[in-house]
mmCIF file of C-alpha atoms in Angstrom:
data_model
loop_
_atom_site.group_PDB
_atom_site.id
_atom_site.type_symbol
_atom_site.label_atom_id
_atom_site.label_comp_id
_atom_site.label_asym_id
_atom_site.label_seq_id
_atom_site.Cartn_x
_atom_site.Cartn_y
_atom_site.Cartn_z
ATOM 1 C CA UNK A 3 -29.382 71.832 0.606
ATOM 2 C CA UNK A 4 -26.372 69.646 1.072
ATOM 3 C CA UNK A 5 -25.268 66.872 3.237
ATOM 4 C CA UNK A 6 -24.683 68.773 6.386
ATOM 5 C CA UNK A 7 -24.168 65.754 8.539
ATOM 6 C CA UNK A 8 -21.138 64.646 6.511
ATOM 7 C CA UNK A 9 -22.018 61.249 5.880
ATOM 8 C CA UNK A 10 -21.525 59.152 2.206
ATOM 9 C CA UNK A 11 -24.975 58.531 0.194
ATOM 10 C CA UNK A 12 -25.999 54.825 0.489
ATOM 11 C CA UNK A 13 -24.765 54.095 -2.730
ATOM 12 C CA UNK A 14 -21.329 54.760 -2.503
ATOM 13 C CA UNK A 15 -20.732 52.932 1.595
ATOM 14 C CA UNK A 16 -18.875 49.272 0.493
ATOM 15 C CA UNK A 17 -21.053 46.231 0.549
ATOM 16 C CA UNK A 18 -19.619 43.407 2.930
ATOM 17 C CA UNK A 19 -19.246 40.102 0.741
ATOM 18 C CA UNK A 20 -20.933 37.329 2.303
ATOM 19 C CA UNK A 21 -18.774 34.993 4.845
ATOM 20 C CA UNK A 22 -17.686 32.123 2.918
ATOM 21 C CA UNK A 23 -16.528 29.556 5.391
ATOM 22 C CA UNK A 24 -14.010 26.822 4.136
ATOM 23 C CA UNK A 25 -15.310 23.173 3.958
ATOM 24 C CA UNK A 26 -14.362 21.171 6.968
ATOM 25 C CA UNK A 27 -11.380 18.394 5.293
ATOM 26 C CA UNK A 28 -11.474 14.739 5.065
ATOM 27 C CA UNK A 29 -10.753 13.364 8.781
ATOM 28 C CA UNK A 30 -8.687 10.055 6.603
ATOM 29 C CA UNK A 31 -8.391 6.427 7.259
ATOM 30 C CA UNK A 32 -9.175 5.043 10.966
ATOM 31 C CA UNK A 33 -5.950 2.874 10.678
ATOM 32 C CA UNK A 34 -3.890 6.357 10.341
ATOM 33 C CA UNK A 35 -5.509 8.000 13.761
ATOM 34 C CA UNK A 36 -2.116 7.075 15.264
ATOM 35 C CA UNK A 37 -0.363 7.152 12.530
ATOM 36 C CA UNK A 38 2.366 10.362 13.260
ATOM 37 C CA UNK A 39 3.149 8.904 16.281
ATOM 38 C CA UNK A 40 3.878 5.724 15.345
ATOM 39 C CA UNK A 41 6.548 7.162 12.511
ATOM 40 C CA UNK A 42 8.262 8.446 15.516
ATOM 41 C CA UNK A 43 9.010 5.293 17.184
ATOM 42 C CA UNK A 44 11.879 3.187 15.797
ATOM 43 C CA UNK A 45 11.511 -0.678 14.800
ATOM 44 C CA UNK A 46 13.051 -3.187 16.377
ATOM 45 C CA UNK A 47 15.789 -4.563 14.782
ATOM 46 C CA UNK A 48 17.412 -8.590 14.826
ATOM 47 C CA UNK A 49 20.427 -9.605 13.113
ATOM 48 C CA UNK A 50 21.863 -8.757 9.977
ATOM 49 C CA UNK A 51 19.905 -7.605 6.865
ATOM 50 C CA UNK A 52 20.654 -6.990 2.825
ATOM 51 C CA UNK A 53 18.174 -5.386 1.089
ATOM 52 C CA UNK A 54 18.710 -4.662 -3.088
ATOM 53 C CA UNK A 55 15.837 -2.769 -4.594
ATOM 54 C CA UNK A 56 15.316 -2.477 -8.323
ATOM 55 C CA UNK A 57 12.743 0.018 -10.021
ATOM 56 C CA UNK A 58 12.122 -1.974 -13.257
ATOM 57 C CA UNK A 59 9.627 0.623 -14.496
ATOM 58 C CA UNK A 60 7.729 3.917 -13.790
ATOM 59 C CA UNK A 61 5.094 1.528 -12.050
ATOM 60 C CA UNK A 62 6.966 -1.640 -11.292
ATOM 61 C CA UNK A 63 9.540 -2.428 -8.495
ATOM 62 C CA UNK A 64 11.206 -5.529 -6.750
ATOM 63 C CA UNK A 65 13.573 -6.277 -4.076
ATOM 64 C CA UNK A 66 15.684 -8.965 -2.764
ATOM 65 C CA UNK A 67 15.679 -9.199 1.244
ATOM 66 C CA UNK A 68 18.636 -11.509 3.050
ATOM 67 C CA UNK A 69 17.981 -11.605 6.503
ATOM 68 C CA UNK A 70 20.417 -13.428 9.349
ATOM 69 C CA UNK A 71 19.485 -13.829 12.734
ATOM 70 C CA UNK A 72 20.330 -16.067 15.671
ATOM 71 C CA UNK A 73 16.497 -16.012 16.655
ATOM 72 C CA UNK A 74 15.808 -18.398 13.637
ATOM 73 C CA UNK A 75 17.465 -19.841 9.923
ATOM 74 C CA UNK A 76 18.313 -17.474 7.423
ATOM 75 C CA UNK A 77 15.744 -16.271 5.108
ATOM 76 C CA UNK A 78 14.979 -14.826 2.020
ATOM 77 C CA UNK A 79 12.346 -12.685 0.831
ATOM 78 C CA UNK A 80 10.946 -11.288 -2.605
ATOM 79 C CA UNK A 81 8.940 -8.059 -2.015
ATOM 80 C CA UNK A 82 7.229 -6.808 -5.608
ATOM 81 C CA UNK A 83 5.453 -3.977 -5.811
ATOM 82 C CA UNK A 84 3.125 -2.042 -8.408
ATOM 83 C CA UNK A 85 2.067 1.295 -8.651
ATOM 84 C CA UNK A 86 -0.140 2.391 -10.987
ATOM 85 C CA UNK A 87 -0.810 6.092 -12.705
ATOM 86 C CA UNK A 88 -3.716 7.755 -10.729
ATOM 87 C CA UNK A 89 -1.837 10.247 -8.438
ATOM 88 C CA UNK A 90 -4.841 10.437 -5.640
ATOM 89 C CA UNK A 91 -2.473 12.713 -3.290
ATOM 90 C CA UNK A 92 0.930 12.573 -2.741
ATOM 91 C CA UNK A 93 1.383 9.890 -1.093
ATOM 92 C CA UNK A 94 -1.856 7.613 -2.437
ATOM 93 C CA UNK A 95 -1.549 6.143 -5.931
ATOM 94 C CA UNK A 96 -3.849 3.875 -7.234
ATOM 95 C CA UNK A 97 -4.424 0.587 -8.047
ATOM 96 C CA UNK A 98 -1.378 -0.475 -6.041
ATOM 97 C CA UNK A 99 -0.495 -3.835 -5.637
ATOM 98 C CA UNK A 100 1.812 -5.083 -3.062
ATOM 99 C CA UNK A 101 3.475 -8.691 -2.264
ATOM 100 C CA UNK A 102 6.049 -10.585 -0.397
ATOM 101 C CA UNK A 103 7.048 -14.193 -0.614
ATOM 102 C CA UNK A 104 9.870 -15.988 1.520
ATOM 103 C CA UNK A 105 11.796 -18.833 0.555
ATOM 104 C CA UNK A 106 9.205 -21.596 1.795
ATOM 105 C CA UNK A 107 6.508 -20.073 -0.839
ATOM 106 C CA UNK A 108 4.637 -18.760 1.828
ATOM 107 C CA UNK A 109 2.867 -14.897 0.632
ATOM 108 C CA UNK A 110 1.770 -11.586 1.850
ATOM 109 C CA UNK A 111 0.240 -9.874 -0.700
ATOM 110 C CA UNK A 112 -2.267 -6.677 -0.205
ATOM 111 C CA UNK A 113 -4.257 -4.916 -3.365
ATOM 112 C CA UNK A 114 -5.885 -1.387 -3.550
ATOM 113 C CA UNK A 115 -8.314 -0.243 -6.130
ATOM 114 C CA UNK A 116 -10.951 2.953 -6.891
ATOM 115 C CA UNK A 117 -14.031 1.632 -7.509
ATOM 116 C CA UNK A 118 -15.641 4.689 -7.817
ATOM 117 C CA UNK A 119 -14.267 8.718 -7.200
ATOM 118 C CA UNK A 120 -15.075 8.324 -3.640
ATOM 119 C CA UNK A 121 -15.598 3.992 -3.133
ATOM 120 C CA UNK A 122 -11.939 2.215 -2.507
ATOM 121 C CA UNK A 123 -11.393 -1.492 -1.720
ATOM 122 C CA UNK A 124 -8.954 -3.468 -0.130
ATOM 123 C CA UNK A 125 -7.931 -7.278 0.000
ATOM 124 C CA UNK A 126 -5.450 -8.562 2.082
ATOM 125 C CA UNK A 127 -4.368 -12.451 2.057
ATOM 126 C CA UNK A 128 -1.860 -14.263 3.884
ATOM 127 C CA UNK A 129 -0.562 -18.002 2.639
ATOM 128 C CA UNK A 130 1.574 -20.479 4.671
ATOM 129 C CA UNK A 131 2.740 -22.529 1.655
ATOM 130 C CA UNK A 132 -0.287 -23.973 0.362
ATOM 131 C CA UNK A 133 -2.614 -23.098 2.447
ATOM 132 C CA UNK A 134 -4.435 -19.817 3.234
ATOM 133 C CA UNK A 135 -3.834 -18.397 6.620
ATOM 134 C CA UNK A 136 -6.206 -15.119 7.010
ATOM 135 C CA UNK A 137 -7.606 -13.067 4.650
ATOM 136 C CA UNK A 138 -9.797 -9.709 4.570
ATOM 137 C CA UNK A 139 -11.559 -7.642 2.053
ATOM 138 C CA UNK A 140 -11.931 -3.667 3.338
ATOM 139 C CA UNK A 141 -14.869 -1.094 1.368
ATOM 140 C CA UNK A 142 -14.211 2.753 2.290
ATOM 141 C CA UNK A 143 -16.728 5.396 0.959
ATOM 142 C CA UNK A 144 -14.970 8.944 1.915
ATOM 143 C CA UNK A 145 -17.402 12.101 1.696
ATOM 144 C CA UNK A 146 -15.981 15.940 1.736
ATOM 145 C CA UNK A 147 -15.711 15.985 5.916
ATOM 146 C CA UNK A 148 -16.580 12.114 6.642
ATOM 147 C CA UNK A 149 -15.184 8.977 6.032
ATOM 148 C CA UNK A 150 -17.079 5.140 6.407
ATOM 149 C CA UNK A 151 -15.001 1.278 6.529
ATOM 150 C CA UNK A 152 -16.721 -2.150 6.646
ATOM 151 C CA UNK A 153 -14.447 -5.155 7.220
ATOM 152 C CA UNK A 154 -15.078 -8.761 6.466
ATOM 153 C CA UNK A 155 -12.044 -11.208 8.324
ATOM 154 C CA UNK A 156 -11.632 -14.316 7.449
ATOM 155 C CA UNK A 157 -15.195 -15.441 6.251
ATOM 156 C CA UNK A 158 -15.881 -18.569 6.050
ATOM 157 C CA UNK A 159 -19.183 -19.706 4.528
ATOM 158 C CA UNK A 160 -19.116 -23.508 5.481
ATOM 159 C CA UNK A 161 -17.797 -22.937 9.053
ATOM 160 C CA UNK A 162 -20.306 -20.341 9.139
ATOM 161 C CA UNK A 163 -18.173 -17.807 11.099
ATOM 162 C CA UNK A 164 -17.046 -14.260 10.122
ATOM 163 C CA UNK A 165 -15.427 -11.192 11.795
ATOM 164 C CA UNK A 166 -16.931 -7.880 11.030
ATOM 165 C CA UNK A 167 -15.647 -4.367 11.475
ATOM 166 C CA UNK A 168 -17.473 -0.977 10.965
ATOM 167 C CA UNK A 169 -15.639 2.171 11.273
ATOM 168 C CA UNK A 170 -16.870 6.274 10.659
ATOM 169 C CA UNK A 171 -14.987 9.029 11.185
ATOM 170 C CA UNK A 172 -16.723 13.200 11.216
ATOM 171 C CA UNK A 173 -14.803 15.813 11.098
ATOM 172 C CA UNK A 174 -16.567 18.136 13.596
ATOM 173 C CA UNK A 175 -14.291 21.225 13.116
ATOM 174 C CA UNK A 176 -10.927 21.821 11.207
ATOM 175 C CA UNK A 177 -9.118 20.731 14.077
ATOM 176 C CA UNK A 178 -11.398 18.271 15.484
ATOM 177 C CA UNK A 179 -11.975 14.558 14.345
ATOM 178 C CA UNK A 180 -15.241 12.053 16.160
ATOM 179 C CA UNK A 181 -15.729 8.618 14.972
ATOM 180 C CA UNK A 182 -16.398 4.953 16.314
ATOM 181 C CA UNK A 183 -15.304 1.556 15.908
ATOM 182 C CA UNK A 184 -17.345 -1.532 16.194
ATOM 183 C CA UNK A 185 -15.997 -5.257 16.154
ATOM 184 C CA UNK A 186 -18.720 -7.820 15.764
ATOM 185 C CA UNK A 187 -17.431 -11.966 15.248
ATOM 186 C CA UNK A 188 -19.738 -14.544 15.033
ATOM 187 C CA UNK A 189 -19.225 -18.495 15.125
ATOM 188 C CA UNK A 190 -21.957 -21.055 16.314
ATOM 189 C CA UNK A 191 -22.304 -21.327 19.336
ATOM 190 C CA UNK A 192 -20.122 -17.690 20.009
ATOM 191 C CA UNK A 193 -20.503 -14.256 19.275
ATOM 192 C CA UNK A 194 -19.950 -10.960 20.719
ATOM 193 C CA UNK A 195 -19.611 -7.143 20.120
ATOM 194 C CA UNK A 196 -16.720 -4.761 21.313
ATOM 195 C CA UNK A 197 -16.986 -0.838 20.514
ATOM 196 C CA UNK A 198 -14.805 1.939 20.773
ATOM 197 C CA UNK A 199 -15.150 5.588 20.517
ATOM 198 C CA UNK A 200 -12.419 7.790 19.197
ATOM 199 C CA UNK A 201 -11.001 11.531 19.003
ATOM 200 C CA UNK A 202 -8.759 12.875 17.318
ATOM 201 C CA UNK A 203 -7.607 16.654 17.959
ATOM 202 C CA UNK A 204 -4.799 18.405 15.474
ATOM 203 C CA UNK A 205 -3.121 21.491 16.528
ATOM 204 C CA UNK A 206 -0.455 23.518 14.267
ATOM 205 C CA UNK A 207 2.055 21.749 15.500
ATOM 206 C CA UNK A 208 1.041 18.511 17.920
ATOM 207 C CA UNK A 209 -1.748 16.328 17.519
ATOM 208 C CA UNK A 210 -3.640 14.145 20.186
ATOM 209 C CA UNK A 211 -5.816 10.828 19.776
ATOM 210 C CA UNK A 212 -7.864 8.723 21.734
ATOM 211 C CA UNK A 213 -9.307 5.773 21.530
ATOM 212 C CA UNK A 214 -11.808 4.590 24.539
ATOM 213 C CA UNK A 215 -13.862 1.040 24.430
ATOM 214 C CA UNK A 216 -14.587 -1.645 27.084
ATOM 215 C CA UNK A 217 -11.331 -3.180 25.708
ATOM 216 C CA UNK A 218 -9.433 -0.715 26.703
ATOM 217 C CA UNK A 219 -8.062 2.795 25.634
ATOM 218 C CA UNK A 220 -4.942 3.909 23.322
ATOM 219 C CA UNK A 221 -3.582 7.391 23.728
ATOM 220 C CA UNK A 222 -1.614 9.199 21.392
ATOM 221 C CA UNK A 223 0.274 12.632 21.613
ATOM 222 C CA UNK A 224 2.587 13.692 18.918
ATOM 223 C CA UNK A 225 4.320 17.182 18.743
ATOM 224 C CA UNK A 226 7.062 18.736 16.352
ATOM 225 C CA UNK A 227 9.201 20.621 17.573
ATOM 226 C CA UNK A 228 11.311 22.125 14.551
ATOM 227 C CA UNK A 229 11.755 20.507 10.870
ATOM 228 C CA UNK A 230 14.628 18.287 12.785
ATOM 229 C CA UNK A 231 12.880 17.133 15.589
ATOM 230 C CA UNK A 232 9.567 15.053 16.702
ATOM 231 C CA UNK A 233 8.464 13.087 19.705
ATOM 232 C CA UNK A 234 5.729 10.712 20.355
ATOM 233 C CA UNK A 235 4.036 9.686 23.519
ATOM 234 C CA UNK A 236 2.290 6.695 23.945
ATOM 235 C CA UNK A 237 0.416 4.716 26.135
ATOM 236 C CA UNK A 238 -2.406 1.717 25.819
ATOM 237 C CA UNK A 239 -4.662 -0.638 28.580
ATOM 238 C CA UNK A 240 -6.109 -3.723 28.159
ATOM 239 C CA UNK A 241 -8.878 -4.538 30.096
ATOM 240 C CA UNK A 242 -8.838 -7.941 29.766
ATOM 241 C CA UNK A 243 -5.099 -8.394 30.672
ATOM 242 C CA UNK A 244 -5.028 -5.965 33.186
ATOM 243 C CA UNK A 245 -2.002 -4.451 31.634
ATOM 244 C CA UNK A 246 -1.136 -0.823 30.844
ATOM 245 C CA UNK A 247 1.698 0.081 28.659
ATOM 246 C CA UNK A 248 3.171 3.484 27.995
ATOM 247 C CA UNK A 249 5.971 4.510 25.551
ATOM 248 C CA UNK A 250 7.623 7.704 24.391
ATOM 249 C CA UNK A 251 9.837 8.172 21.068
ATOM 250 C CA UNK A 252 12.508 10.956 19.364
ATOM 251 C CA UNK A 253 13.242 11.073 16.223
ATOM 252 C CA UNK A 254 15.869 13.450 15.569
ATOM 253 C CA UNK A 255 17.089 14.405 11.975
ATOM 254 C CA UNK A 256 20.644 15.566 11.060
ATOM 255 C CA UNK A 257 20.325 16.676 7.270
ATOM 256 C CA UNK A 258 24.051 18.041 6.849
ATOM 257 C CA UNK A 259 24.872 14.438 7.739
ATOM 258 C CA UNK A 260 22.230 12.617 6.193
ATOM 259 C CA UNK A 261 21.249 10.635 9.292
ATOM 260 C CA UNK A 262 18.165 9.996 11.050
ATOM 261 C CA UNK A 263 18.032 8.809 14.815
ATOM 262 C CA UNK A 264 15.049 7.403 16.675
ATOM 263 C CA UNK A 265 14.614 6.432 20.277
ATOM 264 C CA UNK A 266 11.957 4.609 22.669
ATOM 265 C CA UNK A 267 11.556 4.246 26.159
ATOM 266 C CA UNK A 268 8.963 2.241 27.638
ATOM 267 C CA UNK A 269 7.722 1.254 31.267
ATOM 268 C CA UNK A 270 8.680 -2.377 30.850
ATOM 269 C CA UNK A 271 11.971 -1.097 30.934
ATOM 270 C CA UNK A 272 12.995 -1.240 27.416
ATOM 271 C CA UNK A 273 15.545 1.468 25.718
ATOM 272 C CA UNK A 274 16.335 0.763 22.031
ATOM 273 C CA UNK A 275 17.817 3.161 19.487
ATOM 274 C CA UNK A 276 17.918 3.106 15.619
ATOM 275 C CA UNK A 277 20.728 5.212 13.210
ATOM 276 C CA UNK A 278 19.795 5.482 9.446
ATOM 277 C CA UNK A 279 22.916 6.679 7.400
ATOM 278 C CA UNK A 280 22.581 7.338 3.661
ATOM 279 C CA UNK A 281 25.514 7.362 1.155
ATOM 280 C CA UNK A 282 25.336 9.868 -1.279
ATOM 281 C CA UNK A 283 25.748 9.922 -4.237
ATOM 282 C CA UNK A 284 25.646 6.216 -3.789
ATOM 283 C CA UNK A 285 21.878 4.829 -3.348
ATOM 284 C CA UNK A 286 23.317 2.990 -0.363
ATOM 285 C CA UNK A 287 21.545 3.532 3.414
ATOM 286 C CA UNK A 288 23.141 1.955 6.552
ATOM 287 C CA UNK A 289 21.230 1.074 9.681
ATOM 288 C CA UNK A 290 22.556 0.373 13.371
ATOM 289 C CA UNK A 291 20.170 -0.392 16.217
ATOM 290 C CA UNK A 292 20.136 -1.359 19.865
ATOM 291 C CA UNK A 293 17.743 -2.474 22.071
ATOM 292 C CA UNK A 294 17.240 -3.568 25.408
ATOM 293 C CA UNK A 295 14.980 -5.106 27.791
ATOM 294 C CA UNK A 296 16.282 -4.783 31.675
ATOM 295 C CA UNK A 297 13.059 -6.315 32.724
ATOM 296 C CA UNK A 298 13.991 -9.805 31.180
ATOM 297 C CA UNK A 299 17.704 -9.168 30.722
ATOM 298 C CA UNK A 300 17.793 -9.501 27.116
ATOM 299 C CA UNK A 301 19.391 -7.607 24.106
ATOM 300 C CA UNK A 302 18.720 -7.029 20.546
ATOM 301 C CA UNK A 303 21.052 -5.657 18.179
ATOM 302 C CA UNK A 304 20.853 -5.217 14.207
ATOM 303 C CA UNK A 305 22.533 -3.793 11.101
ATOM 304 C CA UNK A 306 21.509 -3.397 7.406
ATOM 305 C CA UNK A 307 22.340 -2.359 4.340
ATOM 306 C CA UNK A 308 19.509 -1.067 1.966
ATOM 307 C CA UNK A 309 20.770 -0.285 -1.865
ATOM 308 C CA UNK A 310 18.543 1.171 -4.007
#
């Protein structure tokens, strides 16, 4: 008798493959939660500026900085930086050593190493001539979908004083990023705790952050529009100030020129606008800004040249 109701033997019906869901990605550095806003917004800019880079090497590069303003004397800078071979992503090589000294001998220098396939460390130190300023040693441990900081600032053992700061980020979803922030400094006689709970949410095509604390918040929405253009909105309250700030940024790229303009606005009635020209085939980029404050009645205005 055959199969009068038509229907396949159990054999031959196709076996669903299991659901394999993707891993949820690294939610990055704290310091970067506002980071693709930021890039949006141009920096200010003072005076007149010549800046000659020189790649000595595949891993080694220095620069001479000439900078001219009517805020303050003349001044010179030596930025060095090294690079070295372990491609981490591309835009994170490691161990990368960076540092800038000025004509008085005072230094900013900043150095990055893997300790481990997950561990990274930081130090940061900051001279005034001869004598040391601030200085901070970082430790991040990043897992698959989580990512954990500790901070030491300035400790001093014979003062007996030290500034700690513990940050963790989750990534809850593929889209959405939970973490916290926690400030501890201690000092005879003082100490005290601040935290501050953050989200970050990332669309295709816009992205929104918040930070919240009893410091104050910091809100962050960026969105791009095309491969051309981006804007930024920004806006931040201190508590202890009782002040409330709020900014919004363009940055507009022109690729058949080879320029890039950004813009601000903010509510303490500031306008300022930066134009980055390059010079090809020459390795030559110009740079023209503007700003100005209506509140105080002041201007800024800059130019640079950047070879190399």
């Amino acid at each position: 008798m055959g199969n009068t109701w038509g229907l396949a033997p159990m054999g031959a019906l196709p076996r669903r493959s299991p659901h394999r869901e993707e891993p949820l990605p690294s939610p990055g550095s704290f310091d970067e939660l506002h980071r693709l806003c930021k890039d949006v917004f141009p920096v200010q800019m003072e005076g007149v500026k010549l800046v000659v880079s020189k790649v000595l090497s595949s891993l080694f590069q220095v620069a001479h900085t000439v900078h001219v303003s009517a805020l303050g004397l003349p001044g010179y800078h030596l930025p060095a930086a090294y690079a070295g071979d372990w491609q981490l992503s591309p835009t994170e090589v490691l161990p990368t050593v960076v540092g800038n000294m000025d004509s008085s001998g005072s230094l900013n220098a900043q150095v990055l190493l893997l300790l481990a396939e997950r561990l990274r460390a930081k130090a940061v130190f900051q001279t005034q001539q001869a004598r040391f300023l601030t200085w901070q040693l970082d430790g991040e441990y990043r897992g698959d979908d989580y990512t954990a900081t500790l901070t030491l600032g300035n400790p001093d053992l014979i003062g007996e004083s030290v500034i700690m700061v513990a940050h963790f980020l989750q990534s809850l979803t593929h889209r959405l990023v939970l973490g916290g922030e926690l400030v501890y400094h201690w000092r005879p006689g003082d100490e005290g705790a601040v935290l501050t709970l953050t989200g970050k949410y990332s669309a295709v095509h816009w992205v929104a952050t918040l930070n919240v604390g009893s410091g104050g918040a910091h809100a962050s929405y960026y969105h791009k529009a095309n491969e051309q253009v981006q804007v930024g909105v920004e806006s931040e309250a201190n508590t202890r100030l009782q002040d409330t700030t709020f900014s919004s940024g363009y940055h507009r790229t022109l690729p058949q020129a080879n320029m890039v303009v950004r813009g601000l606005v903010e509510s303490n009635w500031c306008v300022g606008a930066v134009l980055e020209k390059k010079m090809p085939p020459l390795p030559v980029t110009l740079a023209l800004g503007a700003f100005l404050h209506h509140w105080h009645n002041r201007s800024h205005y800059g130019f640079s040249i950047t070879v190399g």
